[in-house]
Coordinates of C-alpha atoms in Angstrom, one line a residue:
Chain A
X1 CA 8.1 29.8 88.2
X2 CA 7.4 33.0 87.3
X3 CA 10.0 35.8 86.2
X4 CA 9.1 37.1 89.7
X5 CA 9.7 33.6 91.6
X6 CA 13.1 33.1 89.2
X7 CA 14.6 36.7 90.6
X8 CA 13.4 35.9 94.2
X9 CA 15.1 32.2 93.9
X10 CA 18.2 34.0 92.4
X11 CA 18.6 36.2 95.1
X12 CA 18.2 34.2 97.9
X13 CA 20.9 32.1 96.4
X14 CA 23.3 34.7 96.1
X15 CA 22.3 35.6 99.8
X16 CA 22.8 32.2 101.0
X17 CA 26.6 31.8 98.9
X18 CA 27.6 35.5 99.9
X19 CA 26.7 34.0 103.7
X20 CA 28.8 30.9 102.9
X21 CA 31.8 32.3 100.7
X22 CA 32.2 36.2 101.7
X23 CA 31.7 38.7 98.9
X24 CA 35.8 38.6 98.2
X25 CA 35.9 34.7 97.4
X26 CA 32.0 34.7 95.6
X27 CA 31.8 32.7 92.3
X28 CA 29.2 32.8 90.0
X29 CA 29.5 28.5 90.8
X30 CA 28.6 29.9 94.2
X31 CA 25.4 31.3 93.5
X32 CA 24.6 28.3 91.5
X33 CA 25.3 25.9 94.2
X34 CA 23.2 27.7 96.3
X35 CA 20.8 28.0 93.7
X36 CA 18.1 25.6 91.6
X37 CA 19.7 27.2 89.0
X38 CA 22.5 26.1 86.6
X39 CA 25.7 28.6 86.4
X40 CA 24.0 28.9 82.5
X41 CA 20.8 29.9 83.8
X42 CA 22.5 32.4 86.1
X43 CA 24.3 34.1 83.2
X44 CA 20.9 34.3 80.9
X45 CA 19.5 36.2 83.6
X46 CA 22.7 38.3 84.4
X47 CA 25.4 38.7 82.3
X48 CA 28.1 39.4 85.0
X49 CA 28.6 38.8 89.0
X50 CA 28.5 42.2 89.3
X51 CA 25.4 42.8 87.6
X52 CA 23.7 40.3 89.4
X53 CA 25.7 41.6 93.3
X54 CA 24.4 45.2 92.1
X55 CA 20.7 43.6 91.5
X56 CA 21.2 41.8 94.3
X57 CA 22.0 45.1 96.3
X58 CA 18.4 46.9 94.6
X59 CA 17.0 43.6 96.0
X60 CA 17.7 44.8 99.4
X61 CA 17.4 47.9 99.7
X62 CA 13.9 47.5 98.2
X63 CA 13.0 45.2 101.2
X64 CA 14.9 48.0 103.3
X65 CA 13.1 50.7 102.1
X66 CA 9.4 48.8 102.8
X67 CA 10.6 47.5 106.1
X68 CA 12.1 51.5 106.7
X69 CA 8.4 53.0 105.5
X70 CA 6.4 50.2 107.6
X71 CA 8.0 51.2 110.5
X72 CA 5.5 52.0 113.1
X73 CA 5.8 53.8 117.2
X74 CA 3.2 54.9 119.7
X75 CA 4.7 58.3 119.7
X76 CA 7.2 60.0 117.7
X77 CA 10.0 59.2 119.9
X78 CA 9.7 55.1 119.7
X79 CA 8.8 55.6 116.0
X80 CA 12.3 57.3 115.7
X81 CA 14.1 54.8 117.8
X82 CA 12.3 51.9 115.6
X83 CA 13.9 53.5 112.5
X84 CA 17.0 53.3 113.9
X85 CA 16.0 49.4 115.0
X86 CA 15.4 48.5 111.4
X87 CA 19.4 49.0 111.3
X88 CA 20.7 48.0 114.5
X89 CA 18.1 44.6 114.5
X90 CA 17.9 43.2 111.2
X91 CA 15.4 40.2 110.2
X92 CA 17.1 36.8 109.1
X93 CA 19.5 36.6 112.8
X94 CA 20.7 33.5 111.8
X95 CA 23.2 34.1 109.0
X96 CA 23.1 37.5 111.0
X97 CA 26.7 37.8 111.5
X98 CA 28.3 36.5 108.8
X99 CA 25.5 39.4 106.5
X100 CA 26.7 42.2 108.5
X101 CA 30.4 41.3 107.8
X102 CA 29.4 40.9 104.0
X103 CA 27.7 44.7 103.8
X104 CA 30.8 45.5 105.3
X105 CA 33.4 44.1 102.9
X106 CA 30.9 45.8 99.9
X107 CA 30.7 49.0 101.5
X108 CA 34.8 48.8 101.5
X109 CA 34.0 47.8 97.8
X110 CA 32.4 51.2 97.0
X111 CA 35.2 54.1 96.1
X112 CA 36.3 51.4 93.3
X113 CA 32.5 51.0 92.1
X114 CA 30.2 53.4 91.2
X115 CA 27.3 51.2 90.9
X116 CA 27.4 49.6 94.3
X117 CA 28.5 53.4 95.5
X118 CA 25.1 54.4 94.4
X119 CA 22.7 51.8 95.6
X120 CA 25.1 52.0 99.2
X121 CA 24.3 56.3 99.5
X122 CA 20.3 55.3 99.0
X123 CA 20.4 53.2 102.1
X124 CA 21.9 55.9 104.1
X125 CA 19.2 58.3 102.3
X126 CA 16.3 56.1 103.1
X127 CA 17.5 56.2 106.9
X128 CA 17.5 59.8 107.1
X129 CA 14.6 60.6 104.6
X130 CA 12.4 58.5 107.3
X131 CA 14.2 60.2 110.7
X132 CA 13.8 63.3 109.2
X133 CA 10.1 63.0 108.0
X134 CA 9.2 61.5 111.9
X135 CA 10.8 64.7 113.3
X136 CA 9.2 67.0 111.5
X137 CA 5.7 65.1 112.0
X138 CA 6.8 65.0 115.9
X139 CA 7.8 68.6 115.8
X140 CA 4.5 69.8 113.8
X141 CA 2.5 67.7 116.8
X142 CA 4.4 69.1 119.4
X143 CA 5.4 66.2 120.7
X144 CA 9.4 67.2 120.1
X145 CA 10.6 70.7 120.8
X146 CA 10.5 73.5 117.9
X147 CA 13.8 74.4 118.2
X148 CA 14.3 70.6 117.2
X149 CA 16.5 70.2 113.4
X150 CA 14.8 67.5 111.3
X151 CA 17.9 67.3 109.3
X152 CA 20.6 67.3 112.0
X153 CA 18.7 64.0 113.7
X154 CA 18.6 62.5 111.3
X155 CA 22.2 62.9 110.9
X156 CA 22.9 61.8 114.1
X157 CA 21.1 58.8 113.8
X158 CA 22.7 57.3 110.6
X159 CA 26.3 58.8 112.2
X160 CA 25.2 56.5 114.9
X161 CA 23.8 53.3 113.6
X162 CA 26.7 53.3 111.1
X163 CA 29.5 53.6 113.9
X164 CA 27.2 50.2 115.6
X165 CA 27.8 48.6 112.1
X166 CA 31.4 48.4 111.5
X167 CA 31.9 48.3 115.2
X168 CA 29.8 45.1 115.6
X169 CA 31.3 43.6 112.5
X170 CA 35.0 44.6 113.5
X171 CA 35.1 44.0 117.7
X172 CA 35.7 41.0 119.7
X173 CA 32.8 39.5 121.5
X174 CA 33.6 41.3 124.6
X175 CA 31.7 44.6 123.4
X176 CA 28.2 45.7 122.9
X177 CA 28.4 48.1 120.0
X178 CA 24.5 48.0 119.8
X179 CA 23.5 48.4 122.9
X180 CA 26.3 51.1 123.2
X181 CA 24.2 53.1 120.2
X182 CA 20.9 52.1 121.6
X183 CA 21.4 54.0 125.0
X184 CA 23.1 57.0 123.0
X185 CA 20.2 56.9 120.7
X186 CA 17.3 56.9 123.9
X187 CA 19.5 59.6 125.2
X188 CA 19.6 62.1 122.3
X189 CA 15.9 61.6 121.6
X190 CA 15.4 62.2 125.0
X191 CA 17.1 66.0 124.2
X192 CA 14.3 66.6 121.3
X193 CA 11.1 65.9 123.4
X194 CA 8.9 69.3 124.4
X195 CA 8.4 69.8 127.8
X196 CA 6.1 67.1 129.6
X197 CA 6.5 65.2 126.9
X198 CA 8.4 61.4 127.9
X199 CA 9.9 58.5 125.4
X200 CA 8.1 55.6 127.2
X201 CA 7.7 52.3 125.9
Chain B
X1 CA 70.3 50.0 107.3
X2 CA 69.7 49.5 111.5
X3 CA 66.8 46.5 112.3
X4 CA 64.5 49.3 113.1
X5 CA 65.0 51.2 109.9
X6 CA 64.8 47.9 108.1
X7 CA 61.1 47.4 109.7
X8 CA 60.1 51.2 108.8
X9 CA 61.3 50.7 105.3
X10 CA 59.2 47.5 105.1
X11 CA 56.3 49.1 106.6
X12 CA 56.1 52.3 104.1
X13 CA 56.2 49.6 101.5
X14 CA 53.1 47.7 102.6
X15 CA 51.3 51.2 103.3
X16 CA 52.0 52.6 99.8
X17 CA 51.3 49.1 98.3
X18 CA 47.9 48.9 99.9
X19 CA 47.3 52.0 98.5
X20 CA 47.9 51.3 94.9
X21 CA 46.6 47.2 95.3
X22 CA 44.2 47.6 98.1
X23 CA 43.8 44.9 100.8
X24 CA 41.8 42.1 99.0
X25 CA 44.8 41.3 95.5
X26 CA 48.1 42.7 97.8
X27 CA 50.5 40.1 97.4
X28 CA 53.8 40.3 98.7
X29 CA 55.5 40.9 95.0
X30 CA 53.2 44.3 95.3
X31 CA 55.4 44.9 98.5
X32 CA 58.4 44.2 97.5
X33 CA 57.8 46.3 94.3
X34 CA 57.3 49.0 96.3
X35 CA 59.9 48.5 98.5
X36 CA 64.0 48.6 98.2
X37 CA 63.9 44.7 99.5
X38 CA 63.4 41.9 97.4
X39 CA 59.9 39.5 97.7
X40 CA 62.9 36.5 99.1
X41 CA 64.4 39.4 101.7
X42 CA 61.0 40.0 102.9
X43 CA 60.2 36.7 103.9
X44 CA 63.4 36.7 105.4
X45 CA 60.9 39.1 107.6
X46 CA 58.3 37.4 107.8
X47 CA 57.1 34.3 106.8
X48 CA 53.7 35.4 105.3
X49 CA 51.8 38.4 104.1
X50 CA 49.5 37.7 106.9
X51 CA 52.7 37.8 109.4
X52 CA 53.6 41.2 107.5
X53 CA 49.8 42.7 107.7
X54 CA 49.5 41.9 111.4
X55 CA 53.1 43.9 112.1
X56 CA 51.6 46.3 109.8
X57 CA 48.3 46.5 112.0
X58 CA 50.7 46.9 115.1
X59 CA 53.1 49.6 113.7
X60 CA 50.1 51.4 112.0
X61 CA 48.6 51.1 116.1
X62 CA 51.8 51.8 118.0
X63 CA 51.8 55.4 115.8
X64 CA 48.1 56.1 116.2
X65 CA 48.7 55.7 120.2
X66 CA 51.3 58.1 120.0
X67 CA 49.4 60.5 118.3
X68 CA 46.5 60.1 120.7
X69 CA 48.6 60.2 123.8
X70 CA 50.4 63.4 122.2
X71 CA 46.9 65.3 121.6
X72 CA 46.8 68.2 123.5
X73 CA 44.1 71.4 124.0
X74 CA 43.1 74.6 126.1
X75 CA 40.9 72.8 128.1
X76 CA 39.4 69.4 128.6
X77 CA 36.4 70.2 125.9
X78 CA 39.0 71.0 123.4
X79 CA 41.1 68.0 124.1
X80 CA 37.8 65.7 123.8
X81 CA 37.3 66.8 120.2
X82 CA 40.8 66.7 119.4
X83 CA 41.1 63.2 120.3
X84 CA 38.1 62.4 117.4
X85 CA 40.1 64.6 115.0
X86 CA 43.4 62.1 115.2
X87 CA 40.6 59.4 113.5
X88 CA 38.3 61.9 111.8
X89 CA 41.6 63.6 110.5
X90 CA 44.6 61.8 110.2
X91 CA 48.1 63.0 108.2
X92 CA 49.4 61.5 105.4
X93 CA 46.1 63.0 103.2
X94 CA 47.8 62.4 99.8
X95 CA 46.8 58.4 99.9
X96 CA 43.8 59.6 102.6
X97 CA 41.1 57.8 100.2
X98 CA 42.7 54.9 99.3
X99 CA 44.1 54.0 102.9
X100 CA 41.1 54.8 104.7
X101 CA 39.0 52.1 102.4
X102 CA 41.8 49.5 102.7
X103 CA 41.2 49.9 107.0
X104 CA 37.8 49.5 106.1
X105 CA 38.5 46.2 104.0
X106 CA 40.7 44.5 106.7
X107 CA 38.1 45.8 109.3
X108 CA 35.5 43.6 107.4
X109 CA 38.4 40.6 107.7
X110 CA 38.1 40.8 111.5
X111 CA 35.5 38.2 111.9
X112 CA 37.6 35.7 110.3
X113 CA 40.7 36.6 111.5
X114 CA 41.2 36.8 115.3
X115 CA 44.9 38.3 114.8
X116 CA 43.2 41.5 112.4
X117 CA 40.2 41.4 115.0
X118 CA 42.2 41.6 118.5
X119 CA 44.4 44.7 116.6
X120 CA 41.1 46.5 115.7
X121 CA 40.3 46.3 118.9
X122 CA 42.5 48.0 120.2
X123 CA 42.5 51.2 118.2
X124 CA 38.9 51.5 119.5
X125 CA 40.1 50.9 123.0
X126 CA 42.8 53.4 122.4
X127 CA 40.3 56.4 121.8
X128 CA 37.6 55.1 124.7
X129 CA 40.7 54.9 126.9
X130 CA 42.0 58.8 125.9
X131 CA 38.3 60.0 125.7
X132 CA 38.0 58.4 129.5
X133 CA 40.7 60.2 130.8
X134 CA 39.9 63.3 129.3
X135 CA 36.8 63.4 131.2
X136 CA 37.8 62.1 133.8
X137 CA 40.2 64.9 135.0
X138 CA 37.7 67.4 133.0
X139 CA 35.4 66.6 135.6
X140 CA 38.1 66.6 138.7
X141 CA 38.8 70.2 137.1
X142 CA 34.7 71.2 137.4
X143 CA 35.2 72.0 133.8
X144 CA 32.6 69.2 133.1
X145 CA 29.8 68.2 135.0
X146 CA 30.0 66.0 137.9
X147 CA 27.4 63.5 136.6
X148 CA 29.1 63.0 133.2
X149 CA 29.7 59.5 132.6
X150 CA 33.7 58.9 131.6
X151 CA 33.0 55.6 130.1
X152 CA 29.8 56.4 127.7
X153 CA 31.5 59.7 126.5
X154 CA 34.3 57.6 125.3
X155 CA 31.5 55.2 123.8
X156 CA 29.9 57.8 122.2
X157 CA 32.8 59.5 120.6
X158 CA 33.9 56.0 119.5
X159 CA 30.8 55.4 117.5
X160 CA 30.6 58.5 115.9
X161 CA 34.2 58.7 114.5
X162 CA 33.7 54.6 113.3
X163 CA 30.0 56.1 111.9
X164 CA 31.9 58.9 110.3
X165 CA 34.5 56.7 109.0
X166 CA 32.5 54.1 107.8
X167 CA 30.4 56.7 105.8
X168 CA 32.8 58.5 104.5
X169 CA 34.3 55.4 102.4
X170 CA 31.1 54.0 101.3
X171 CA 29.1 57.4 100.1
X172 CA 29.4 59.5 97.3
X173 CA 30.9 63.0 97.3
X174 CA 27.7 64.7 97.5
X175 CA 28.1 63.8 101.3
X176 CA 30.5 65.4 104.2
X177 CA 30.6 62.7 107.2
X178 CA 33.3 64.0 108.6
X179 CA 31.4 68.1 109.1
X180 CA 28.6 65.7 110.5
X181 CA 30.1 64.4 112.7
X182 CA 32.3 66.9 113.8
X183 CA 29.0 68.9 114.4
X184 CA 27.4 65.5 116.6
X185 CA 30.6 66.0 118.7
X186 CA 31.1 69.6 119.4
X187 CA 27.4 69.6 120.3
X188 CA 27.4 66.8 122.5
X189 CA 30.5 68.3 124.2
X190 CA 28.6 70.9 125.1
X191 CA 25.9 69.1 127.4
X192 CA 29.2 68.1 129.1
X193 CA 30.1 71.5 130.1
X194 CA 29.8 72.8 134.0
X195 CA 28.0 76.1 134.5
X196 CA 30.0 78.9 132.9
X197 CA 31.9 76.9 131.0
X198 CA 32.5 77.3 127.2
X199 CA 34.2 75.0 124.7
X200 CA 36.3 78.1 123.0
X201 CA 38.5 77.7 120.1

């Protein structure tokens, strides 16, 4: 294995316990039983949980930020709507849930620590870096209207996809927080467009 | 001490230990430190701290129903954003912080606990419910539009104030949620209006 392969083992591992145990109950015996790796070999390669939860979170929000960047759309419109996609529709559905409710329980983590705090605020930046660079490129192509504020939409859209978060994570079964933020998302990019201009597909 | 004082008294005990202990370490000697009872006279109460969190969830709902039913404005538009304020800015602002990112901790206990989940519910319902009305007799006024949809208004207020919430526990200072979102609402109140209405002060 390579030091690359060891990291990538390490943090699916602690992806796999966090799944399995929650971020509350998470051991460092966890990760190792999730892991090739002994709870020793853990510790050589991070000296704490909480170094290894906040490389963990630098893990993902480097896969975030290529996923974010790689984002592609016929037009400016779906490009923007794909951006906010990338948050409402995450890869790996199948531990989907029980993710979401983990990012959840570490954003609740952040006013008591800094370092997750940090990495947390550079997810919501990435977000609105990329909705704000797809407005202005829309806006400079005259596909969205002039009047259109790069910064204010993108805003809007990381107000939005964060209130389908904790809404998904927190409601019973019965509601739809995504498709809730998908319509109100198609709607307000529908207010941007220039005239003649249309979202399609 | 009346049964109903008893219960307040208990009550301001969990709230200002959740405060100081946040959600994940309470115990119930945290509550009864920071209450006149003793940790044996509270579980005369209630038999477990999950028994005393859910009656907590339900008083902390039965006041925040009041306070929405009680919100009040010049006119339908003003009402509207009113009814985001009682979430966006609640009283009690000396433990604001701290309480705000405890809700957001038992908000990320909902998918494990149906009790926490069906209570959480229902503060969302509460607001979708008041935003509904609102509209709904804006509209039977011809202050808003006749095709303004009750039930999507309330859906889209309801995301914004969770997105604001969310955000404003889990980024640093540098950021203002709450303005944002404030801003997402007044502006989206305004696409509401009838002809020759205005939103005032």
């Amino acid at each position: 294995m390579t030091g690359l392969e060891v990291d990538e083992e390490i943090m699916g591992a602690t992806y796999r316990a966090l799944c399995r145990h929650g971020f509350a109950a998470l051991t460092m015996q966890d990760i190792a039983d999730a892991s090739e790796k002994s709870k020793a070999a853990l510790h050589y390669h991070y000296d704490t949980k909480h170094d290894l939860l906040v490389a963990f979170l630098e893990f993902l929000l480097d896969r975030f930020s290529d996923r974010v960047a790689s984002v592609d759309g016929a037009n400016p419109a779906t490009e923007l709507l794909a951006v906010a996609e990338t948050v409402l529709d995450p890869p790996d559905a199948a531990d989907e849930r029980e993710f979401r409710t983990v990012m959840l329980e570490l954003r609740a983590q952040a006013p008591y620590d800094a370092a997750y705090q940090e990495r947390l605020t550079e997810f919501d930046r990435v977000i609105r870096d990329r909705v704000r660079e797809t407005v202005e490129e829309g806006r400079a192509a005259g596909f969205f209207r002039d009047d259109v504020e790069p910064a204010e939409t993108a805003a809007f859209v990381v107000t939005v996809v964060s209130g389908a978060q904790t809404r998904r994570v927190t409601l019973d079964a019965a509601h739809c927080p995504v498709e809730t933020a998908r319509r109100i998302l198609r709607q307000h990019v529908e207010t941007l467009l220039a005239d003649g201009e249309a979202i399609g597909e």
